[in-house]
């Protein structure tokens, strides 16, 4: 199959989108796509739980606060000066994006996750999501004997303990980095309720190089900015930014009305305009810009080993700028206080799951319902809401079982954790003879059915006890695919582990701007 120009753009896009931490990968021509694919750094240790089975390909795109290139080499003094951040170590993942692409390749939604989103990781406990990468990485280094020597440990200006991984041999360092990435993948899955299919990570230098490669991007500010911590100093109104200014633009979070949420909007504006610039004829027909893009991606991007960039390019060959939209997951507060007194962003995990599920394109549940009808099932699964109660101590089991059912088209209901509340796995419905209950019972291996008159018609409640042997029984905490909901305990929303829940969001903050990757530039804070 020959690639159209837009296919080539997104193909290069698959990599460059990932590179730009958006979905704006650059398609620069078939031969260059092949060249790019061979030059991208890969991580062969990551494992994923999905394969587009939920109706969409889900890509986790991460902007890492690293001072190394894609091959792990320290950046030069010249590069560090471009970053305006110095050489102080940090392992935070300060940009976390989930890109949902329906299996038909008709569109792409870039979902931003605030860096301070508070989650309850099964191994790390309550923590900000941007810290799980570094914490898991450090743990592997410590287990490998690195970090005991005070010379191997530093504390940065934010008070974070950073282990100097240059003291580790290559195998241990790569193992530690992969562990950090895997924990972040699992945490995002738990927070969003989707199964990640691919991973891409870009360092700070990538923002600078990509912007310079296309000659800068146009942005617009509501007010002038002069914020020394990030180096952001811009006039109000439309302007073209590049190089270090572009990095300062996307990194500023102080002195903004909505803090990190405004920072996210800036990142989305930057990515949308970078995508627009990359997709433009002026870039695609300029050999110098194409070569610069190739160099930027090669120096800055790491992807999972199983990502076939060329196949991905073919899948997305008909996508255009107005098919790429940007959203932010819903939050409940941006000024809450975490378990250790830190400032955190809280979310309602169930609400986030529902929000993210709405961007799967062709409804996976509807597709499964059609398959159910073709298979002669009596009840349309899409009309049955399933609550799942975890009566075990296995973290994540309720979410895993619910995902097994939603994969067959059932509508997700409540997730509850009630350890030791039952010793026998059962299905409850308004009537013990309901067709809905019988169908759910069969899907889970033939669980016994009981009546519960408090349940409304069309709702089934599944209680999973220690005797459960049905689908996903080996998952959850300690299972082969543990961590499918690694970011959050199923019954808990992160308000349950905060010292102070924070104030209700005013409408002007709760309602985030929405835009696509066209050339229309919205003015932002």
Coordinates of C-alpha atoms in Angstrom, one line a residue:
X1 CA 0.0 0.0 0.0
X2 CA 1.4 3.4 -1.0
X3 CA 1.4 6.1 1.7
X4 CA -0.5 9.3 1.0
X5 CA 1.2 12.5 2.1
X6 CA -0.9 12.6 5.3
X7 CA 0.0 9.0 5.9
X8 CA 3.6 9.8 5.6
X9 CA 3.2 12.7 7.9
X10 CA 1.5 10.7 10.6
X11 CA 3.9 7.8 10.0
X12 CA 6.7 10.0 10.7
X13 CA 4.1 11.2 13.0
X14 CA 3.9 8.0 14.9
X15 CA 7.3 8.6 15.8
X16 CA 7.3 12.3 15.8
X17 CA 4.0 12.6 17.5
X18 CA 5.4 10.5 20.2
X19 CA 8.4 12.6 19.9
X20 CA 6.6 15.9 20.3
X21 CA 4.6 14.3 23.0
X22 CA 1.5 14.8 21.1
X23 CA 0.1 13.1 18.2
X24 CA 1.9 15.1 15.6
X25 CA 4.4 12.7 14.3
X26 CA 6.0 13.9 11.2
X27 CA 5.6 12.1 7.9
X28 CA 8.5 13.0 5.9
X29 CA 8.5 10.5 3.1
X30 CA 8.5 6.7 2.9
X31 CA 12.3 6.3 2.8
X32 CA 12.7 8.6 5.7
X33 CA 10.1 6.8 7.8
X34 CA 12.2 3.7 7.4
X35 CA 15.3 5.6 8.3
X36 CA 13.6 7.1 11.3
X37 CA 12.3 3.7 12.5
X38 CA 15.8 2.3 12.4
X39 CA 17.3 5.2 14.4
X40 CA 14.8 5.4 17.3
X41 CA 15.9 4.1 20.6
X42 CA 13.8 1.2 21.9
X43 CA 13.0 -0.4 25.3
X44 CA 12.5 -4.1 25.0
X45 CA 11.5 -4.7 28.6
X46 CA 8.1 -3.1 28.7
X47 CA 4.9 -5.3 28.8
X48 CA 1.4 -4.2 27.9
X49 CA -2.0 -5.6 28.7
X50 CA -3.9 -4.6 25.6
X51 CA -3.8 -4.8 21.8
X52 CA -6.5 -2.4 20.8
X53 CA -9.0 -4.8 22.3
X54 CA -11.0 -1.9 23.9
X55 CA -11.7 -0.3 20.6
X56 CA -8.7 2.0 20.4
X57 CA -4.9 2.0 20.3
X58 CA -3.7 3.8 23.4
X59 CA -0.3 5.3 23.4
X60 CA 1.4 6.7 26.6
X61 CA 3.5 9.7 25.7
X62 CA 5.8 10.9 28.4
X63 CA 7.9 14.1 28.6
X64 CA 10.8 13.2 30.9
X65 CA 12.8 15.8 32.9
X66 CA 16.0 14.0 32.0
X67 CA 19.4 15.4 31.3
X68 CA 20.4 12.6 29.0
X69 CA 19.7 11.8 25.4
X70 CA 17.7 8.8 24.1
X71 CA 20.7 6.6 24.3
X72 CA 21.3 7.5 28.0
X73 CA 24.3 9.7 27.3
X74 CA 24.7 12.9 29.4
X75 CA 23.8 16.1 27.5
X76 CA 26.6 18.5 26.6
X77 CA 27.1 21.8 28.3
X78 CA 25.8 23.5 25.1
X79 CA 22.6 21.4 25.3
X80 CA 22.1 22.1 29.0
X81 CA 22.3 25.8 28.3
X82 CA 19.5 25.4 25.8
X83 CA 17.3 23.8 28.5
X84 CA 17.7 26.7 31.0
X85 CA 17.4 24.1 33.7
X86 CA 21.0 23.4 34.6
X87 CA 22.4 19.9 35.2
X88 CA 20.5 19.2 38.4
X89 CA 19.2 15.6 38.4
X90 CA 15.6 14.7 38.4
X91 CA 13.5 11.6 37.4
X92 CA 10.1 13.2 37.2
X93 CA 7.8 12.7 34.2
X94 CA 6.4 16.2 34.0
X95 CA 4.3 15.7 30.9
X96 CA 2.0 12.6 30.8
X97 CA -0.3 12.2 27.8
X98 CA -2.6 9.3 26.8
X99 CA -3.3 9.3 23.1
X100 CA -6.5 7.4 22.1
X101 CA -6.7 6.4 18.5
X102 CA -9.8 4.4 17.4
X103 CA -9.0 1.2 15.7
X104 CA -10.3 2.6 12.4
X105 CA -7.6 5.4 12.6
X106 CA -10.2 8.1 12.0
X107 CA -9.1 10.5 14.7
X108 CA -6.8 10.9 17.7
X109 CA -7.5 12.4 21.1
X110 CA -4.6 13.6 23.3
X111 CA -5.6 13.4 27.0
X112 CA -3.4 15.3 29.4
X113 CA -2.9 14.0 32.9
X114 CA -1.8 16.7 35.5
X115 CA 1.7 15.9 36.9
X116 CA 0.5 16.3 40.5
X117 CA -2.5 13.9 40.1
X118 CA -2.7 11.9 43.4
X119 CA -2.8 8.1 43.0
X120 CA -2.5 5.2 45.4
X121 CA 0.1 2.9 43.9
X122 CA 0.0 -0.7 45.3
X123 CA 3.8 -0.7 45.9
X124 CA 4.5 3.0 46.5
X125 CA 1.4 4.0 48.4
X126 CA -0.2 7.5 48.0
X127 CA 1.9 9.6 45.6
X128 CA 1.9 12.0 42.7
X129 CA 1.8 10.2 39.4
X130 CA 4.8 12.1 38.0
X131 CA 6.9 10.6 40.8
X132 CA 6.2 6.9 40.3
X133 CA 8.8 6.6 37.5
X134 CA 11.7 7.9 39.7
X135 CA 10.6 6.1 42.8
X136 CA 10.4 2.7 41.1
X137 CA 13.7 3.3 39.3
X138 CA 15.4 4.3 42.6
X139 CA 14.1 1.1 44.3
X140 CA 15.7 -1.1 41.6
X141 CA 19.0 0.8 42.0
X142 CA 18.9 0.4 45.8
X143 CA 18.2 -3.3 45.5
X144 CA 21.2 -3.5 43.1
X145 CA 23.5 -1.9 45.7
X146 CA 23.5 1.6 44.4
X147 CA 22.6 4.5 46.7
X148 CA 24.1 3.3 49.9
X149 CA 27.1 5.6 49.4
X150 CA 26.3 9.2 50.1
X151 CA 28.3 10.2 47.0
X152 CA 25.7 8.2 45.0
X153 CA 22.8 10.2 46.3
X154 CA 21.9 13.8 45.8
X155 CA 19.0 16.0 46.9
X156 CA 17.7 18.5 44.3
X157 CA 16.2 21.9 45.0
X158 CA 12.7 20.4 45.3
X159 CA 13.9 18.2 48.2
X160 CA 13.8 15.0 46.0
X161 CA 16.3 12.3 46.6
X162 CA 18.0 11.3 43.3
X163 CA 20.3 8.3 42.9
X164 CA 23.1 8.9 40.4
X165 CA 22.5 6.0 38.1
X166 CA 25.8 6.6 36.3
X167 CA 27.4 4.6 39.2
X168 CA 25.4 1.5 38.1
X169 CA 26.5 -0.8 35.3
X170 CA 24.6 -0.7 32.0
X171 CA 22.4 -3.7 32.8
X172 CA 21.3 -2.4 36.2
X173 CA 20.7 1.1 34.9
X174 CA 18.5 -0.1 32.0
X175 CA 16.6 -2.4 34.4
X176 CA 15.9 0.5 36.7
X177 CA 14.8 2.8 33.9
X178 CA 12.5 0.1 32.5
X179 CA 11.0 -0.5 35.9
X180 CA 10.2 3.2 36.2
X181 CA 8.5 3.2 32.8
X182 CA 6.6 0.0 33.6
X183 CA 5.3 1.4 36.9
X184 CA 4.1 4.6 35.1
X185 CA 2.4 2.5 32.4
X186 CA 0.6 0.5 35.1
X187 CA -0.3 3.7 37.0
X188 CA -1.8 5.4 34.0
X189 CA -3.8 2.2 33.3
X190 CA -5.3 2.3 36.8
X191 CA -6.1 6.0 36.7
X192 CA -7.7 5.9 33.2
X193 CA -9.2 2.4 33.0
X194 CA -7.7 1.7 29.6
X195 CA -5.0 -0.8 28.6
X196 CA -1.9 0.9 27.2
X197 CA -0.7 -0.5 23.9
X198 CA 2.5 1.5 23.3
X199 CA 4.9 3.8 25.1
X200 CA 7.0 6.8 23.9
X201 CA 9.2 9.0 25.9
X202 CA 10.9 12.3 24.9
X203 CA 13.5 14.3 26.9
X204 CA 13.6 18.0 27.5
X205 CA 16.0 18.5 24.6
X206 CA 13.4 17.1 22.2
X207 CA 11.1 20.0 22.8
X208 CA 13.8 22.4 21.8
X209 CA 15.1 20.5 18.8
X210 CA 11.6 19.7 17.3
X211 CA 10.5 23.4 17.6
X212 CA 13.7 24.6 16.0
X213 CA 13.4 22.0 13.2
X214 CA 10.2 23.5 11.9
X215 CA 11.2 27.1 12.4
X216 CA 9.2 27.8 15.6
X217 CA 5.5 27.6 16.4
X218 CA 2.9 30.3 16.9
X219 CA 1.3 30.8 20.3
X220 CA -0.8 33.5 21.8
X221 CA -0.9 34.8 25.4
X222 CA -3.7 36.7 27.2
X223 CA -1.3 38.6 29.4
X224 CA 2.5 39.4 29.3
X225 CA 4.6 36.9 31.3
X226 CA 7.8 37.4 33.2
X227 CA 8.5 34.3 35.4
X228 CA 12.2 33.7 36.3
X229 CA 12.0 30.1 37.6
X230 CA 11.1 28.8 34.2
X231 CA 12.7 31.6 32.2
X232 CA 9.4 32.5 30.6
X233 CA 9.3 36.1 29.4
X234 CA 6.8 36.8 26.7
X235 CA 4.6 39.8 25.6
X236 CA 0.9 39.4 25.4
X237 CA -0.7 38.5 22.1
X238 CA 0.3 36.2 19.2
X239 CA 4.0 35.4 18.7
X240 CA 6.3 32.8 17.3
X241 CA 8.5 30.9 19.8
X242 CA 11.4 28.5 19.3
X243 CA 14.4 27.0 21.0
X244 CA 14.7 27.6 24.8
X245 CA 11.7 29.9 24.7
X246 CA 9.5 27.0 23.6
X247 CA 10.7 24.9 26.5
X248 CA 10.1 27.8 29.0
X249 CA 6.6 28.3 27.5
X250 CA 5.5 24.7 28.2
X251 CA 7.3 24.3 31.6
X252 CA 6.0 27.4 33.4
X253 CA 3.6 26.5 36.2
X254 CA 4.1 29.3 38.7
X255 CA 2.2 32.6 38.5
X256 CA -0.5 31.0 36.5
X257 CA -4.2 31.3 37.6
X258 CA -4.9 27.6 37.4
X259 CA -1.4 26.4 38.1
X260 CA -0.7 23.1 36.4
X261 CA -3.9 23.1 34.5
X262 CA -2.9 26.3 32.7
X263 CA 0.5 24.7 32.1
X264 CA -1.3 21.7 30.5
X265 CA -3.2 24.0 28.2
X266 CA 0.0 25.7 27.1
X267 CA 1.5 22.3 26.3
X268 CA -1.6 21.4 24.3
X269 CA -1.4 24.7 22.4
X270 CA 2.3 24.1 21.7
X271 CA 1.7 20.5 20.5
X272 CA -1.3 21.4 18.4
X273 CA 0.7 24.2 16.6
X274 CA 3.8 22.0 16.3
X275 CA 1.6 19.3 14.7
X276 CA 0.1 21.9 12.4
X277 CA 3.5 23.1 11.4
X278 CA 4.9 19.6 10.8
X279 CA 1.9 18.7 8.7
X280 CA 2.2 21.8 6.5
X281 CA 3.5 21.6 3.0
X282 CA 6.3 24.0 3.9
X283 CA 7.8 21.4 6.2
X284 CA 7.1 18.3 4.1
X285 CA 8.8 19.7 1.1
X286 CA 11.9 21.2 2.8
X287 CA 14.7 18.6 3.0
X288 CA 16.6 20.6 5.6
X289 CA 13.6 20.7 8.0
X290 CA 12.9 17.0 7.4
X291 CA 16.5 16.1 8.2
X292 CA 16.4 18.3 11.4
X293 CA 13.2 16.5 12.4
X294 CA 14.9 13.1 11.9
X295 CA 17.8 14.2 14.0
X296 CA 15.6 15.6 16.8
X297 CA 13.6 12.3 17.0
X298 CA 16.7 10.1 16.9
X299 CA 18.4 12.1 19.7
X300 CA 15.4 12.4 22.0
X301 CA 12.8 9.7 21.5
X302 CA 12.5 6.2 23.1
X303 CA 9.6 3.9 22.2
X304 CA 8.6 0.3 23.1
X305 CA 10.3 -2.4 21.0
X306 CA 7.0 -3.8 19.7
X307 CA 5.8 -0.6 18.1
X308 CA 5.8 -1.0 14.3
X309 CA 6.0 2.6 13.2
X310 CA 5.4 1.8 9.5
X311 CA 2.3 -0.2 10.2
X312 CA 1.1 2.6 12.4
X313 CA 1.7 5.1 9.6
X314 CA -0.5 3.1 7.3
X315 CA -3.3 2.9 9.9
X316 CA -3.3 6.7 10.3
X317 CA -2.9 7.7 6.6
X318 CA -6.2 9.6 6.4
X319 CA -5.9 11.7 9.6
X320 CA -5.6 15.5 9.4
X321 CA -5.1 18.3 11.8
X322 CA -8.8 18.8 12.6
X323 CA -9.0 15.1 13.5
X324 CA -6.5 15.6 16.4
X325 CA -8.1 17.0 19.5
X326 CA -6.7 17.8 23.0
X327 CA -8.5 17.2 26.3
X328 CA -7.6 17.1 30.0
X329 CA -8.9 14.5 32.4
X330 CA -11.5 15.8 34.9
X331 CA -10.1 16.8 38.3
X332 CA -11.9 17.5 41.6
X333 CA -9.4 19.9 43.2
X334 CA -6.0 21.5 42.3
X335 CA -5.2 22.7 45.9
X336 CA -5.6 19.5 48.0
X337 CA -3.0 18.4 50.5
X338 CA -1.5 14.9 50.3
X339 CA -0.6 12.4 53.0
X340 CA 2.8 14.1 53.6
X341 CA 1.6 17.7 53.4
X342 CA 2.4 18.1 49.7
X343 CA 0.2 20.0 47.3
X344 CA -1.7 17.5 45.0
X345 CA -4.4 17.4 42.4
X346 CA -7.3 15.0 43.2
X347 CA -9.6 13.2 40.8
X348 CA -12.7 11.0 40.9
X349 CA -11.3 7.8 39.4
X350 CA -14.7 6.5 38.3
X351 CA -15.3 9.8 36.5
X352 CA -11.9 9.6 34.8
X353 CA -12.7 6.1 33.6
X354 CA -16.0 7.2 32.1
X355 CA -14.4 10.3 30.6
X356 CA -11.5 8.4 28.9
X357 CA -13.8 5.6 27.7
X358 CA -15.8 8.2 25.7
X359 CA -12.8 8.8 23.3
X360 CA -12.6 5.3 22.0
X361 CA -14.1 6.1 18.7
X362 CA -16.4 3.4 17.5
X363 CA -17.9 2.2 20.8
X364 CA -16.3 -1.0 21.7
X365 CA -19.3 -1.9 23.8
X366 CA -21.6 -1.4 20.8
X367 CA -19.3 -3.6 18.6
X368 CA -19.4 -6.3 21.3
X369 CA -23.1 -6.0 21.5
X370 CA -23.4 -6.7 17.8
X371 CA -21.2 -9.7 18.2
X372 CA -23.3 -10.9 21.1
X373 CA -26.5 -10.7 19.0
X374 CA -24.7 -12.6 16.2
X375 CA -23.8 -15.2 18.8
X376 CA -27.4 -15.6 19.8
X377 CA -27.2 -14.1 23.3
X378 CA -30.5 -13.3 24.8
X379 CA -29.5 -9.9 26.3
X380 CA -27.6 -7.1 24.7
X381 CA -24.5 -6.6 27.0
X382 CA -24.5 -2.9 26.3
X383 CA -27.8 -2.6 28.2
X384 CA -26.4 -4.3 31.3
X385 CA -24.5 -2.3 33.9
X386 CA -22.2 -4.4 36.1
X387 CA -20.9 -3.4 39.5
X388 CA -18.0 -5.4 40.9
X389 CA -17.2 -5.9 44.5
X390 CA -13.7 -7.1 45.5
X391 CA -14.1 -9.2 48.6
X392 CA -10.4 -10.3 48.6
X393 CA -7.2 -8.6 49.6
X394 CA -5.9 -8.7 46.0
X395 CA -5.6 -5.1 44.8
X396 CA -7.0 -4.4 41.4
X397 CA -9.1 -7.6 41.0
X398 CA -12.4 -5.8 40.7
X399 CA -11.1 -3.6 38.0
X400 CA -9.6 -6.5 36.2
X401 CA -12.9 -8.5 36.3
X402 CA -14.8 -5.4 35.1
X403 CA -12.5 -4.9 32.2
X404 CA -13.1 -8.5 31.2
X405 CA -16.8 -7.8 31.1
X406 CA -16.6 -4.5 29.4
X407 CA -14.4 -6.2 26.8
X408 CA -17.5 -8.3 26.0
X409 CA -19.7 -5.2 25.8
X410 CA -21.1 -4.8 29.3
X411 CA -21.4 -1.3 30.7
X412 CA -19.1 -0.5 33.6
X413 CA -20.7 0.3 36.9
X414 CA -19.3 0.8 40.4
X415 CA -16.0 -0.7 41.7
X416 CA -16.0 -1.5 45.4
X417 CA -13.4 -2.9 47.7
X418 CA -14.8 -4.8 50.7
X419 CA -12.2 -7.4 51.9
X420 CA -13.6 -10.4 53.6
X421 CA -17.2 -9.3 53.1
X422 CA -17.9 -12.6 51.4
X423 CA -16.4 -16.1 51.1
X424 CA -18.2 -17.2 48.0
X425 CA -18.1 -15.4 44.6
X426 CA -21.7 -14.7 43.4
X427 CA -23.8 -12.7 41.0
X428 CA -26.6 -10.5 42.3
X429 CA -29.6 -9.1 40.4
X430 CA -33.1 -7.9 41.0
X431 CA -34.3 -11.4 40.3
X432 CA -32.2 -14.6 40.6
X433 CA -33.8 -15.8 37.3
X434 CA -33.0 -12.6 35.3
X435 CA -31.4 -13.2 31.9
X436 CA -28.9 -10.5 32.6
X437 CA -27.6 -12.3 35.7
X438 CA -27.5 -15.6 33.9
X439 CA -25.5 -14.2 31.1
X440 CA -23.0 -12.4 33.4
X441 CA -22.7 -15.5 35.5
X442 CA -21.8 -17.6 32.4
X443 CA -19.3 -15.0 31.3
X444 CA -17.5 -15.4 34.6
X445 CA -17.4 -19.2 34.7
X446 CA -20.8 -20.0 36.1
X447 CA -21.0 -18.1 39.4
X448 CA -24.1 -18.8 41.6
X449 CA -26.9 -16.2 41.3
X450 CA -28.7 -14.5 44.2
X451 CA -31.5 -12.0 44.2
X452 CA -31.1 -8.5 45.6
X453 CA -34.3 -6.4 45.4
X454 CA -32.3 -3.2 45.9
X455 CA -30.7 -3.5 42.5
X456 CA -32.5 -1.7 39.7
X457 CA -33.5 -3.5 36.5
X458 CA -30.6 -3.8 34.1
X459 CA -27.9 -3.7 36.9
X460 CA -26.0 -6.8 38.0
X461 CA -23.6 -6.9 41.0
X462 CA -20.7 -9.3 41.0
X463 CA -18.9 -10.2 44.2
X464 CA -15.5 -11.7 43.8
X465 CA -14.2 -13.8 46.7
X466 CA -11.1 -15.9 47.3
X467 CA -12.7 -18.8 45.5
X468 CA -13.0 -17.0 42.2
X469 CA -11.4 -18.8 39.2
X470 CA -13.0 -17.0 36.3
X471 CA -11.5 -14.6 33.7
X472 CA -8.7 -12.3 35.1
X473 CA -8.5 -14.4 38.3
X474 CA -4.7 -14.5 38.1
X475 CA -4.4 -10.7 37.7
X476 CA -4.6 -8.0 40.3
X477 CA -1.8 -7.9 42.9
X478 CA 0.8 -10.6 42.3
X479 CA -0.8 -11.9 39.1
X480 CA 1.1 -12.3 35.9
X481 CA -0.3 -9.1 34.6
X482 CA -0.5 -7.3 37.9
X483 CA -1.0 -3.6 37.8
X484 CA -3.8 -3.3 35.3
X485 CA -5.2 -0.7 37.6
X486 CA -1.9 0.0 39.3
X487 CA -2.6 3.7 39.8
X488 CA -5.6 3.5 42.0
X489 CA -7.4 1.1 44.3
X490 CA -10.7 0.2 42.8
X491 CA -13.0 1.6 45.5
X492 CA -10.9 4.6 46.4
X493 CA -10.8 8.0 44.8
X494 CA -7.8 9.8 45.9
X495 CA -9.7 12.2 48.2
X496 CA -9.6 9.2 50.6
X497 CA -5.9 9.6 51.3
X498 CA -5.5 13.4 51.5
X499 CA -5.1 15.6 54.5
X500 CA -7.2 18.4 53.0
X501 CA -9.5 17.8 50.1
X502 CA -9.1 21.3 48.5
X503 CA -11.7 23.7 47.3
X504 CA -14.3 23.3 44.6
X505 CA -13.1 24.3 41.1
X506 CA -14.6 27.6 39.9
X507 CA -16.2 27.3 36.4
X508 CA -13.4 29.2 34.6
X509 CA -10.9 26.5 35.8
X510 CA -13.2 23.5 35.6
X511 CA -14.0 24.3 32.0
X512 CA -10.8 23.8 30.1
X513 CA -10.3 25.2 26.5
X514 CA -10.8 22.7 23.7
X515 CA -9.1 22.8 20.3
X516 CA -7.6 20.7 17.6
X517 CA -4.3 20.6 15.6
X518 CA -5.4 23.2 13.0
X519 CA -3.7 26.6 12.4
X520 CA -6.2 28.5 14.6
X521 CA -4.2 29.6 17.6
X522 CA -6.3 30.2 20.8
X523 CA -4.9 32.8 23.3
X524 CA -4.2 31.2 26.7
X525 CA -2.9 32.1 30.2

